[in-house]
CSV table of N, CA and C in Angstrom, one decimal:
chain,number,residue,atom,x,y,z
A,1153,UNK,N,0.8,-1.2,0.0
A,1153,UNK,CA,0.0,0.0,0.0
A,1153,UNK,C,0.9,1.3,0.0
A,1154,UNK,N,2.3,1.0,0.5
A,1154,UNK,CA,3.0,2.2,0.9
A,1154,UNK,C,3.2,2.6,-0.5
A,1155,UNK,N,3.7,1.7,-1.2
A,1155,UNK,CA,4.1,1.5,-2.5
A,1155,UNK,C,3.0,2.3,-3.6
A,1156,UNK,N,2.0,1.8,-3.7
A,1156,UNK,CA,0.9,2.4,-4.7
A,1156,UNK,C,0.6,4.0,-4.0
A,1157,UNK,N,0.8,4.3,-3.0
A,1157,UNK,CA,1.1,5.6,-2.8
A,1157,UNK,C,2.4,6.5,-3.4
A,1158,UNK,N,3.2,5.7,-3.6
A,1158,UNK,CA,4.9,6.8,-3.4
A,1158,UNK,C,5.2,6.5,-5.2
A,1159,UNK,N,4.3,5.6,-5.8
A,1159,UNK,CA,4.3,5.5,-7.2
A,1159,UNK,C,4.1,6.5,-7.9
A,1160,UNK,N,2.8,7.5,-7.7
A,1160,UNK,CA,2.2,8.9,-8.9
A,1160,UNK,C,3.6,10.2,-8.4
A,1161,UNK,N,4.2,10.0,-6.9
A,1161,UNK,CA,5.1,11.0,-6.7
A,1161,UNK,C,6.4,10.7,-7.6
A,1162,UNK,N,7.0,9.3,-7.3
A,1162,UNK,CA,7.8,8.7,-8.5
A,1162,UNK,C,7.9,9.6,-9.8
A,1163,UNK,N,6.9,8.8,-10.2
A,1163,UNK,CA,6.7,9.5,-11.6
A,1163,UNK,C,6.3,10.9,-11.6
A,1164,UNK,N,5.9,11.2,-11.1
A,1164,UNK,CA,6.0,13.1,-11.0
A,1164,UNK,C,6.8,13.6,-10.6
A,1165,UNK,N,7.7,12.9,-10.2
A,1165,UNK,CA,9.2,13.3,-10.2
A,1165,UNK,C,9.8,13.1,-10.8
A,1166,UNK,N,9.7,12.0,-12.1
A,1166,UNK,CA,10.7,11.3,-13.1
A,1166,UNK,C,10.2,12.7,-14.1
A,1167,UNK,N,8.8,13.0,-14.3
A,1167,UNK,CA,8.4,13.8,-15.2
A,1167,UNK,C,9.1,14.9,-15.3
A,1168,UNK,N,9.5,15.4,-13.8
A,1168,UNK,CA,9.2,16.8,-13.8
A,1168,UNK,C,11.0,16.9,-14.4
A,1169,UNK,N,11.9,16.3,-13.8
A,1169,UNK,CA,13.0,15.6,-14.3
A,1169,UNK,C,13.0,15.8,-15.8
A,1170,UNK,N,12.4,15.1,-16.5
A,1170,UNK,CA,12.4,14.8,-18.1
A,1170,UNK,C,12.1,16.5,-18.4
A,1171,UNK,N,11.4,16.7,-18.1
A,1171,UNK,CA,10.9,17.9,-18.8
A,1171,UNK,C,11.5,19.1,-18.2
A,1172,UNK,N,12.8,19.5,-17.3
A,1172,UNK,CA,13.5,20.4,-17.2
A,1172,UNK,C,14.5,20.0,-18.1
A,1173,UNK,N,14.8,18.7,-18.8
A,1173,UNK,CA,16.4,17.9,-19.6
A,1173,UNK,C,15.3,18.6,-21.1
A,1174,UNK,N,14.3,18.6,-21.3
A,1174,UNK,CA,13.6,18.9,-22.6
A,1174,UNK,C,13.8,20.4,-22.2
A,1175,UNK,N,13.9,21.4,-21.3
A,1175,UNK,CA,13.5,23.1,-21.7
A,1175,UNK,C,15.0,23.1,-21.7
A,1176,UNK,N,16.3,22.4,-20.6
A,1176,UNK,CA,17.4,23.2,-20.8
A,1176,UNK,C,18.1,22.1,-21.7
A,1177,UNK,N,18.0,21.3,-22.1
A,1177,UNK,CA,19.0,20.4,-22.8
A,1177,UNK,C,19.7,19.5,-22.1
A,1178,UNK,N,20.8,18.9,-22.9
A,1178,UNK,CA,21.8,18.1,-22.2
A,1178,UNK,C,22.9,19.0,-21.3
A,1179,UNK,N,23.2,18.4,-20.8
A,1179,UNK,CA,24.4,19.3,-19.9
A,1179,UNK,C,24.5,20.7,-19.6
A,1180,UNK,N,23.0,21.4,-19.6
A,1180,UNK,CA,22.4,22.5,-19.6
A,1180,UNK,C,23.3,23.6,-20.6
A,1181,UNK,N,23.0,22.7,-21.7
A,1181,UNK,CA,22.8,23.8,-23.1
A,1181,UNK,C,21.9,23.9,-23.6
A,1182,UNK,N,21.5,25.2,-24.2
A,1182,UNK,CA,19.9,25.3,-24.9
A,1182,UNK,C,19.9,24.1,-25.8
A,1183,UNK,N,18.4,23.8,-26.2
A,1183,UNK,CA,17.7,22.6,-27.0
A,1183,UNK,C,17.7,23.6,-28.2
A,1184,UNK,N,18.4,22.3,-28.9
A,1184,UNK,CA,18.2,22.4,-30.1
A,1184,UNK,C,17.2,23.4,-30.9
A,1185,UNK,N,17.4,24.6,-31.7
A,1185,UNK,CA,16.3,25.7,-32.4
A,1185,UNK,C,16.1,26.3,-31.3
A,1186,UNK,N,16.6,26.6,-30.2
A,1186,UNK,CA,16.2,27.7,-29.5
A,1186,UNK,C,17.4,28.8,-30.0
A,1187,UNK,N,17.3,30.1,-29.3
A,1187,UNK,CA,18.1,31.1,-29.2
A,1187,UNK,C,18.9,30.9,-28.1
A,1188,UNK,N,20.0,31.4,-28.6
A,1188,UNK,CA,21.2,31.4,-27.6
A,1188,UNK,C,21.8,32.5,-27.3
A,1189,UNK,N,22.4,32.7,-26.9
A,1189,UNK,CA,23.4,34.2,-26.1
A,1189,UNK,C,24.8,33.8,-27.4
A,1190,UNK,N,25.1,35.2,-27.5
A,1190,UNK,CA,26.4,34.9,-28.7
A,1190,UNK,C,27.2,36.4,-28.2
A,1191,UNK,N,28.1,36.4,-28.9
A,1191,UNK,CA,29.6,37.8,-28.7
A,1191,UNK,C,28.4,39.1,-29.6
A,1192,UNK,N,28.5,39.9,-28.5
A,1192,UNK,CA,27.9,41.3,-29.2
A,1192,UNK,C,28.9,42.0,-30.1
A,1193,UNK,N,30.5,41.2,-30.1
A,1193,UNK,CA,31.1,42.3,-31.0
A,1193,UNK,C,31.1,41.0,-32.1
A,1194,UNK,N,30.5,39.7,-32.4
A,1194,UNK,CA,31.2,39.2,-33.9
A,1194,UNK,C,30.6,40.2,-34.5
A,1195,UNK,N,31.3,39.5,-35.7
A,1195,UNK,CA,30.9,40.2,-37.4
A,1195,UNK,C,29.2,40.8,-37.2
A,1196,UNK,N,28.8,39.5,-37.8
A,1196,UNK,CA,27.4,39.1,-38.2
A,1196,UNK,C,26.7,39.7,-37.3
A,1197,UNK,N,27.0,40.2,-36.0
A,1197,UNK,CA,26.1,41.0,-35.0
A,1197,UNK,C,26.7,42.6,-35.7
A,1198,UNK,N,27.3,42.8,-35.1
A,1198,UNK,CA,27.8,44.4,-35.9
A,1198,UNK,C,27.4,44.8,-37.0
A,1199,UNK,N,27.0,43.5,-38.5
A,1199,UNK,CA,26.6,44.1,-39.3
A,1199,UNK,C,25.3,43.9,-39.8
A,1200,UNK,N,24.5,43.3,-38.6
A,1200,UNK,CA,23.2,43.4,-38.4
A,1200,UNK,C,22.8,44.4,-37.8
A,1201,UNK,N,23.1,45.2,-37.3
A,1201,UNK,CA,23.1,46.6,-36.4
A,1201,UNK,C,23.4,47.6,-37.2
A,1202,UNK,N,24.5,47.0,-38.0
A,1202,UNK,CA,25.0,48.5,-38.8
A,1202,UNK,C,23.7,48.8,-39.9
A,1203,UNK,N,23.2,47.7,-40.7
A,1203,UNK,CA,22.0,47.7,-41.2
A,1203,UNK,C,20.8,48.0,-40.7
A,1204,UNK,N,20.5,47.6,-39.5
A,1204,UNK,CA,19.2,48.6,-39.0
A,1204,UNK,C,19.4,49.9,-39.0
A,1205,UNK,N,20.8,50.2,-38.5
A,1205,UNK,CA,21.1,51.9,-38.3
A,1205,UNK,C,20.6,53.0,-39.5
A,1206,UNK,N,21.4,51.9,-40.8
A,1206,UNK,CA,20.9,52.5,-42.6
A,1206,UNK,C,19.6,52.5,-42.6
A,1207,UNK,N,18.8,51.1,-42.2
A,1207,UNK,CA,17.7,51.4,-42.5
A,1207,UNK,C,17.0,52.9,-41.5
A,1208,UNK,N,17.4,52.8,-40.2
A,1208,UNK,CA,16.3,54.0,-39.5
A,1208,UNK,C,16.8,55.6,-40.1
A,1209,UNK,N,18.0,55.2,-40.7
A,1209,UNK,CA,18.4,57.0,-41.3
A,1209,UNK,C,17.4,57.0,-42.6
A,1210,UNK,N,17.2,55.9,-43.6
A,1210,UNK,CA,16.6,56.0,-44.2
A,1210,UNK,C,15.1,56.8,-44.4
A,1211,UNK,N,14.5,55.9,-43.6
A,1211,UNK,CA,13.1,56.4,-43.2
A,1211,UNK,C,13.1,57.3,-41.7
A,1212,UNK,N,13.8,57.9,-41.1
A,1212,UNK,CA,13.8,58.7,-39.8
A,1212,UNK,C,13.8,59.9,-40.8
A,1213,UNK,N,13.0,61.2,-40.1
A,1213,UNK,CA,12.9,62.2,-40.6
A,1213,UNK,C,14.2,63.4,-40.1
A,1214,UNK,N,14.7,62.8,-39.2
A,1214,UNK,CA,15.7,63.9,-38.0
A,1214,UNK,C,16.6,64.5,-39.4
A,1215,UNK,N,17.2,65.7,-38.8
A,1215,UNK,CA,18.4,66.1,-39.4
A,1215,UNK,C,19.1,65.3,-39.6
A,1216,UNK,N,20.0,64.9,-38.1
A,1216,UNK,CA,20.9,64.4,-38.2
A,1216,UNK,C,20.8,62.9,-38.4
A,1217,UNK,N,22.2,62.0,-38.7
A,1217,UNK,CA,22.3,60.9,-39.0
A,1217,UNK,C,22.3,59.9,-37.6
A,1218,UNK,N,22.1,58.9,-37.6
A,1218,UNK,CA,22.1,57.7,-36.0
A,1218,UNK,C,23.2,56.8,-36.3
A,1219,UNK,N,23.7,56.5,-35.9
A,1219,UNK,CA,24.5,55.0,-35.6
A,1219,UNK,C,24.7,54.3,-34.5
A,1220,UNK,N,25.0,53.1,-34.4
A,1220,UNK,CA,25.0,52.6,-33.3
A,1220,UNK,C,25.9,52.5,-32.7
A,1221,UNK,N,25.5,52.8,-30.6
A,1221,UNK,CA,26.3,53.2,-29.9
A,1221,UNK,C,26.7,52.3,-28.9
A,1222,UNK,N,25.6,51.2,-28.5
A,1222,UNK,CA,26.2,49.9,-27.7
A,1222,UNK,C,25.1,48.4,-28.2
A,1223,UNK,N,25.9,47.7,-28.3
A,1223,UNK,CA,25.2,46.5,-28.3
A,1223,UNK,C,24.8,45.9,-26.8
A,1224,UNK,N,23.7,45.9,-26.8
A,1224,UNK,CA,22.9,45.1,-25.3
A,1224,UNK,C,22.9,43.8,-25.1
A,1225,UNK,N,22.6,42.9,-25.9
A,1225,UNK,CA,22.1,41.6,-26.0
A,1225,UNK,C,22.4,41.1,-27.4
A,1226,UNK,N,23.0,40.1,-27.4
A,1226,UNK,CA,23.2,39.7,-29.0
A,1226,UNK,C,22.3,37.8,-29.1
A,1227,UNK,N,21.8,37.4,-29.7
A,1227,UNK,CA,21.2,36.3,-29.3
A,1227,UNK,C,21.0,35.4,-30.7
A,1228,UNK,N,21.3,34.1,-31.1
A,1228,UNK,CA,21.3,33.7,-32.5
A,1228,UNK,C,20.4,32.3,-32.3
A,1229,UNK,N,19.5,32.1,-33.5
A,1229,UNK,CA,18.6,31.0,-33.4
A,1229,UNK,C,18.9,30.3,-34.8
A,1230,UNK,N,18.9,29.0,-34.5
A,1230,UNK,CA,19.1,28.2,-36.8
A,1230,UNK,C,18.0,27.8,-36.4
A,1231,UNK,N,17.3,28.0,-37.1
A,1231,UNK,CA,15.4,27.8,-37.6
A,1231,UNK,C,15.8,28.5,-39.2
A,1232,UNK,N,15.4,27.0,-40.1
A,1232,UNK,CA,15.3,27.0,-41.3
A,1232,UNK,C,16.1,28.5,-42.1
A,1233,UNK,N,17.5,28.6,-41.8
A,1233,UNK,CA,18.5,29.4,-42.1
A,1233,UNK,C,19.1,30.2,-40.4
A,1234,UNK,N,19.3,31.4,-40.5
A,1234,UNK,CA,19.7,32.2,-38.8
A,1234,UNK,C,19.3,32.9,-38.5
A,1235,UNK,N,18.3,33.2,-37.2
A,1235,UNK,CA,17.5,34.2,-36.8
A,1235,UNK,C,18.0,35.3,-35.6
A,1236,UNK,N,18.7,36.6,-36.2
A,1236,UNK,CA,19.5,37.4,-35.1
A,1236,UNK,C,18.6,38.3,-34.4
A,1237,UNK,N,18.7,37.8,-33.0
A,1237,UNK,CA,18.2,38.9,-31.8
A,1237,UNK,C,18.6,39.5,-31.4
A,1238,UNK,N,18.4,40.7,-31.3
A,1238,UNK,CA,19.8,42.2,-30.8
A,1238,UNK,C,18.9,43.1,-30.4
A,1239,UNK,N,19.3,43.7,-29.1
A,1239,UNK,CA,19.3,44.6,-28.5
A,1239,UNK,C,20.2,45.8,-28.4
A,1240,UNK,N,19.8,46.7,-28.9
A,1240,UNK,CA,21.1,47.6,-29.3
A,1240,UNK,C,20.7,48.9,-29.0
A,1241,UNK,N,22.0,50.4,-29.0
A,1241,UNK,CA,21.2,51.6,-28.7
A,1241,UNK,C,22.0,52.7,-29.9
A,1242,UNK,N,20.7,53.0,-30.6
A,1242,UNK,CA,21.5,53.9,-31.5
A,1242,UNK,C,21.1,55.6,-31.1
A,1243,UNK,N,22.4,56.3,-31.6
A,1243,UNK,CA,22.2,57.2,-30.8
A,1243,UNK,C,23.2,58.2,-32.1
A,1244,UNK,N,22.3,60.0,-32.2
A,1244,UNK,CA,22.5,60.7,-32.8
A,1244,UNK,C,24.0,61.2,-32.8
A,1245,UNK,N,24.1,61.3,-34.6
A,1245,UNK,CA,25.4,61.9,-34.6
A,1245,UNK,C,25.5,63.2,-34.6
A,1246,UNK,N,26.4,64.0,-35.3
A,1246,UNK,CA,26.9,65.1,-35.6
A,1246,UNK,C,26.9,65.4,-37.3
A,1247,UNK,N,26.7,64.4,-37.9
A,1247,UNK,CA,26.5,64.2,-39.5
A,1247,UNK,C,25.4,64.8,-39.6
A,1248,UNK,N,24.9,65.7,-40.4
A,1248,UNK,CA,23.6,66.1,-41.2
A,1248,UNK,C,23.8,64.9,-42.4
A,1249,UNK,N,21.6,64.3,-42.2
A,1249,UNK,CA,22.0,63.8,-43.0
A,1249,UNK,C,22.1,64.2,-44.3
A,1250,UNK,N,22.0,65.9,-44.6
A,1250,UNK,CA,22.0,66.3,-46.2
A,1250,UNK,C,23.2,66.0,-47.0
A,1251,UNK,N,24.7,65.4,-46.1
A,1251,UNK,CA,25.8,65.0,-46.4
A,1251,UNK,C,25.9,63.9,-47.3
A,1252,UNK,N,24.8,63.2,-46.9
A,1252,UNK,CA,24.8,61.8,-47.7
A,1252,UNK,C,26.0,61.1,-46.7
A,1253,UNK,N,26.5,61.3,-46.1
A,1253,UNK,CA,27.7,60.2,-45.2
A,1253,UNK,C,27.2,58.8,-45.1
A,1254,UNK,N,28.1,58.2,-45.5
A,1254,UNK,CA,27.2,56.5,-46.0
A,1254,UNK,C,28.4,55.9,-44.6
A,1255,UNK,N,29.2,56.4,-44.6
A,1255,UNK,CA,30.3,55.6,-43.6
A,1255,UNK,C,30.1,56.4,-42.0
A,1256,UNK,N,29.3,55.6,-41.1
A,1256,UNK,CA,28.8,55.9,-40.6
A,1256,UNK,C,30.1,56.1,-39.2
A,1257,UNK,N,31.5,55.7,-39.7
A,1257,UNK,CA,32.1,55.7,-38.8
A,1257,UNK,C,33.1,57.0,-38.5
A,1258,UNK,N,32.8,57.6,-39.6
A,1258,UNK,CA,33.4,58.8,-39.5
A,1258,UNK,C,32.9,59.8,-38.8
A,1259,UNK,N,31.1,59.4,-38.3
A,1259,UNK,CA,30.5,60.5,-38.0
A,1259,UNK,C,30.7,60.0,-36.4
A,1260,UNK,N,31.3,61.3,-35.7
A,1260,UNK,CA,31.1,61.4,-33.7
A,1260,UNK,C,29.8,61.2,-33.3
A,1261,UNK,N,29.3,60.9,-32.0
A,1261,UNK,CA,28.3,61.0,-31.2
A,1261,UNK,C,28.1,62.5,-30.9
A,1262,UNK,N,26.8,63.3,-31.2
A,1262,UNK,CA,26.2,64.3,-30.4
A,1262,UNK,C,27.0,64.7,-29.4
A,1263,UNK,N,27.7,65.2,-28.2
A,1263,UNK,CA,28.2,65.8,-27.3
A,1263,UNK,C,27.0,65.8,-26.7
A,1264,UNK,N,26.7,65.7,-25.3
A,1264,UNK,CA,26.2,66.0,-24.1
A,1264,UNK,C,25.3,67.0,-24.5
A,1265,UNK,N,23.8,67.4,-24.5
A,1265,UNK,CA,23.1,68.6,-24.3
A,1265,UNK,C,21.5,68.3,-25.3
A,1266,UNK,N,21.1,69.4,-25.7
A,1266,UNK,CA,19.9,69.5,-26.4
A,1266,UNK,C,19.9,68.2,-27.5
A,1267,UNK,N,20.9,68.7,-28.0
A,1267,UNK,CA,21.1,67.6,-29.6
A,1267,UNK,C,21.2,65.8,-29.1
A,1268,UNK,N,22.1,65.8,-28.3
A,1268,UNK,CA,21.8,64.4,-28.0
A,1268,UNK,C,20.9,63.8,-28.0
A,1269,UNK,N,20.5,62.2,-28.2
A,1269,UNK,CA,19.6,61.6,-28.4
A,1269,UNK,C,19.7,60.2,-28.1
A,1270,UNK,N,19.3,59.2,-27.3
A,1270,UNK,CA,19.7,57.7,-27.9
A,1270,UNK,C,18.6,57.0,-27.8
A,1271,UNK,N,18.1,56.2,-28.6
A,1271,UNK,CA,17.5,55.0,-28.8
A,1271,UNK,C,17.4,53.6,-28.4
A,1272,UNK,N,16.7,53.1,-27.9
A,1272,UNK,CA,16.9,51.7,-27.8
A,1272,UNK,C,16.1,50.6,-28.6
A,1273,UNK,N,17.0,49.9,-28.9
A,1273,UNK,CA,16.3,49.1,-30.5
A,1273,UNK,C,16.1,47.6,-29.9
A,1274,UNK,N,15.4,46.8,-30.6
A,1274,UNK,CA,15.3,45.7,-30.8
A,1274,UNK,C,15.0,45.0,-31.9
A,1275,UNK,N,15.9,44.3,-32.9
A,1275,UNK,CA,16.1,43.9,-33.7
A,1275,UNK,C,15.5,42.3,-33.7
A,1276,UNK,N,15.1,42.0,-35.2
A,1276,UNK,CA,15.0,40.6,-35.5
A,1276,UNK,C,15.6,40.7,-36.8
A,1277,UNK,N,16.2,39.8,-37.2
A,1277,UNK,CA,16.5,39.3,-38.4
A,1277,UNK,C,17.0,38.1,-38.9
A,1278,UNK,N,16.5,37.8,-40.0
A,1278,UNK,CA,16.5,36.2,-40.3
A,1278,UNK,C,17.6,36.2,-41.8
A,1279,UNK,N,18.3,35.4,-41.5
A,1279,UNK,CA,19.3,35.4,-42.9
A,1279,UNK,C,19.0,33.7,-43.2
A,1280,UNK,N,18.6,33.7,-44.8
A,1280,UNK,CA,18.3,32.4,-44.9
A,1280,UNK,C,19.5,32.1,-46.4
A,1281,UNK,N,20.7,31.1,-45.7
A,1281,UNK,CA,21.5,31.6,-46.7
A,1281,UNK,C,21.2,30.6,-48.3
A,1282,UNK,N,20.3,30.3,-48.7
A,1282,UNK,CA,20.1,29.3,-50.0
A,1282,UNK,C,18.8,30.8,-50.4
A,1283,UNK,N,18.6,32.0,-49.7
A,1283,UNK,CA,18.2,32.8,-50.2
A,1283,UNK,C,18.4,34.0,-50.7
A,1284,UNK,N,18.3,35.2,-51.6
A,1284,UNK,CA,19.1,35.7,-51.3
A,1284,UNK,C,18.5,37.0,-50.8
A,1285,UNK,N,19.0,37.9,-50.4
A,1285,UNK,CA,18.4,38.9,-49.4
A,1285,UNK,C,18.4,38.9,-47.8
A,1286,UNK,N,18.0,39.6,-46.9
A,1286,UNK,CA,17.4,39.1,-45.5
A,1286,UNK,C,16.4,39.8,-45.5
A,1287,UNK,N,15.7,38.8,-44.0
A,1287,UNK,CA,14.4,39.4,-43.9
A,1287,UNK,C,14.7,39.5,-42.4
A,1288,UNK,N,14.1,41.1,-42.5
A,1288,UNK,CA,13.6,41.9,-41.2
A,1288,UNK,C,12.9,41.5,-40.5
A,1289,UNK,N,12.5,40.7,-39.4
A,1289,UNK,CA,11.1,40.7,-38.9
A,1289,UNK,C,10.4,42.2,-38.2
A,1290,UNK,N,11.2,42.1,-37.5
A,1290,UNK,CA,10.9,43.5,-36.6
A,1290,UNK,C,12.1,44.0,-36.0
A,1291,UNK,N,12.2,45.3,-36.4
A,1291,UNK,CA,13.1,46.6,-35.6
A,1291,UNK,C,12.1,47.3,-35.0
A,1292,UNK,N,12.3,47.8,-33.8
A,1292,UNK,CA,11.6,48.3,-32.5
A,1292,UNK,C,12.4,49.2,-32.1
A,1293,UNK,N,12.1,50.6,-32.2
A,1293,UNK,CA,13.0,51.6,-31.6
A,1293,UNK,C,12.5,52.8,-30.3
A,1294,UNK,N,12.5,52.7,-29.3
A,1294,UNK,CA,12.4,53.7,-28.4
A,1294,UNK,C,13.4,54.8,-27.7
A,1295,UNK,N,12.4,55.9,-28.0
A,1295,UNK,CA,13.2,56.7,-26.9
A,1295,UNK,C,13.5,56.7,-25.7
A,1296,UNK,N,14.2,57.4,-24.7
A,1296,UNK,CA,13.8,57.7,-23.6
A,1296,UNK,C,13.1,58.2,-22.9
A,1297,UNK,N,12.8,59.2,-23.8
A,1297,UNK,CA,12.4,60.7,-22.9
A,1297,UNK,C,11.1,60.3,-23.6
A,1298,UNK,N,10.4,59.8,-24.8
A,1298,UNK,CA,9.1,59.4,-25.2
A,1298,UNK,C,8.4,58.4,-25.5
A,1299,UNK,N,9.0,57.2,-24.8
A,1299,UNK,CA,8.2,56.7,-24.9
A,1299,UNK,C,8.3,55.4,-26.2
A,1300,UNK,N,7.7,54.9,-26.9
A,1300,UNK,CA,7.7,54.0,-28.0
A,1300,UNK,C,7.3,55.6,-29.3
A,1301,UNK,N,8.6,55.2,-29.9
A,1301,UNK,CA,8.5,56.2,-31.5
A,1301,UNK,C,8.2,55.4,-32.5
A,1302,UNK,N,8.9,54.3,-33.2
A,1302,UNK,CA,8.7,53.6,-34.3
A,1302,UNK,C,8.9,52.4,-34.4
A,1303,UNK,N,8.3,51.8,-35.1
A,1303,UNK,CA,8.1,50.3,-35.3
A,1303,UNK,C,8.4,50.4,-37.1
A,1304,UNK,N,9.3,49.4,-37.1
A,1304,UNK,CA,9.8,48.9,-38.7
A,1304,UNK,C,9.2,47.6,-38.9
A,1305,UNK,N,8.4,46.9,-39.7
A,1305,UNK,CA,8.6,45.5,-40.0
A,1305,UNK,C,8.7,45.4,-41.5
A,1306,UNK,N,8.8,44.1,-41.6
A,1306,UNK,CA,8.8,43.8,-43.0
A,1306,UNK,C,9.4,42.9,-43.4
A,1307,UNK,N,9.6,42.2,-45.0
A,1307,UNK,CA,10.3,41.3,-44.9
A,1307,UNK,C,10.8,41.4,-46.6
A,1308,UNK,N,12.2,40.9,-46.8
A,1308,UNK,CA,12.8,40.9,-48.0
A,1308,UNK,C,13.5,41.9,-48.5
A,1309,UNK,N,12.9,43.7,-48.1
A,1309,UNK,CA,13.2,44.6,-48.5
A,1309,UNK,C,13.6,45.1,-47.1
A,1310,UNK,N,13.6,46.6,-47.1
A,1310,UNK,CA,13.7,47.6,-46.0
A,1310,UNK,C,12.7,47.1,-45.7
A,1311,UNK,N,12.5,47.3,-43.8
A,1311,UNK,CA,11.4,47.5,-43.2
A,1311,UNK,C,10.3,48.8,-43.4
A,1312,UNK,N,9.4,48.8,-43.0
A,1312,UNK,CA,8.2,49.9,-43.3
A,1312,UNK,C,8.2,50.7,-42.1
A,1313,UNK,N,8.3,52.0,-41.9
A,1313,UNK,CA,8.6,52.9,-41.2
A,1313,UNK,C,6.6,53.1,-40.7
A,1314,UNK,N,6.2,53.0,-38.9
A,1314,UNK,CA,5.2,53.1,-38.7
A,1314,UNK,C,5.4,54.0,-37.6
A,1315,UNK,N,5.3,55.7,-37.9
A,1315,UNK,CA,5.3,56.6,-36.5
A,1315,UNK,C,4.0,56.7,-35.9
C-alpha cells in the first residue's frame, strides 16, 4: 500500500525531471532551435546593427544621422536558415543627413546637451543563406524621454517605417 502511494510521486518526479532535460538540454545547453546568447562584437552582430542603423536613417525624418552606440544583447537561433536577436542603442550623430555620409564611422556622437539623443532598439532578423536577401522581422526603436517612437517590419526589403 505504501508502494501504490509513493508510485504517482515517483513519476511526477521522473516527469518533472524529463521535462527540465527537454526546456534546458543536455548538460544545460539550450535545445536544439532555440536562441542562444552569442559575442555582441562578432561580425554578423555588428553588421546586423549596422544595417538597422541605414535602414532607420533611411526612413527617420531627424536632421541628423544615427549609428549605433552599444550592443545590449546579441542572441542567434538556426530555424530554417539564422534568426538574429539584438538589442542595441542607436544614438544621434553630428553628421547632417543632407551629407549623404554613407560611412557611418566617421560621423562622432552628439556631445552632451539639447542635440543628444539615444534610442533603444530591438532587432529581429532572419538570414536564410540558399536565399538571397534578409528578412527583417521586426526593428523596434524607443526613446527615452518618449516613450515608444517607431516600429519597422517587414520582410525581403527595408522594413516599413510606422510613427
Amino acid at each position: 500500500e505504501m508502494e501504490a502511494k509513493m508510485l504517482p510521486l515517483l513519476l511526477l518526479a521522473t516527469l518533472g525531471k524529463i521535462g527540465a532535460l527537454v526546456l534546458v538540454g543536455h548538460h544545460g545547453r539550450p535545445m536544439p532551435g532555440s536562441p542562444y546568447d552569442i559575442s555582441k562584437n562578432s561580425a554578423a552582430v555588428q553588421q546586423a546593427v549596422l544595417g538597422a542603423a541605414h535602414s532607420f536613417n533611411s526612413q527617420s525624418n531627424d536632421a541628423f544621422l544615427f549609428k549605433p552606440s552599444a550592443v545590449l544583447r546579441a542572441q542567434r537561433q538556426v530555424v530554417r536558415g539564422i534568426r538574429y536577436i539584438v538589442d542595441f542603442q542607436i544614438s544621434r550623430t553630428v553628421c547632417p543627413k543632407r551629407n549623404r555620409t554613407s560611412d557611418l564611422d566617421r560621423c562622432r556622437l552628439q556631445p552632451p546637451g539639447r542635440l543628444a539623443q539615444t534610442f533603444r532598439c530591438h532587432l529581429e532578423l532572419w538570414l536564410i543563406p540558399w536565399k538571397p536577401g534578409r528578412e527583417t522581422l521586426e526593428l523596434l526603436c524607443r526613446s527615452h524621454q518618449q516613450g515608444p517612437v517607431l516600429i519597422q517590419t517587414g520582410s525581403d526589403q527595408d522594413p516599413v517605417l510606422f510613427v
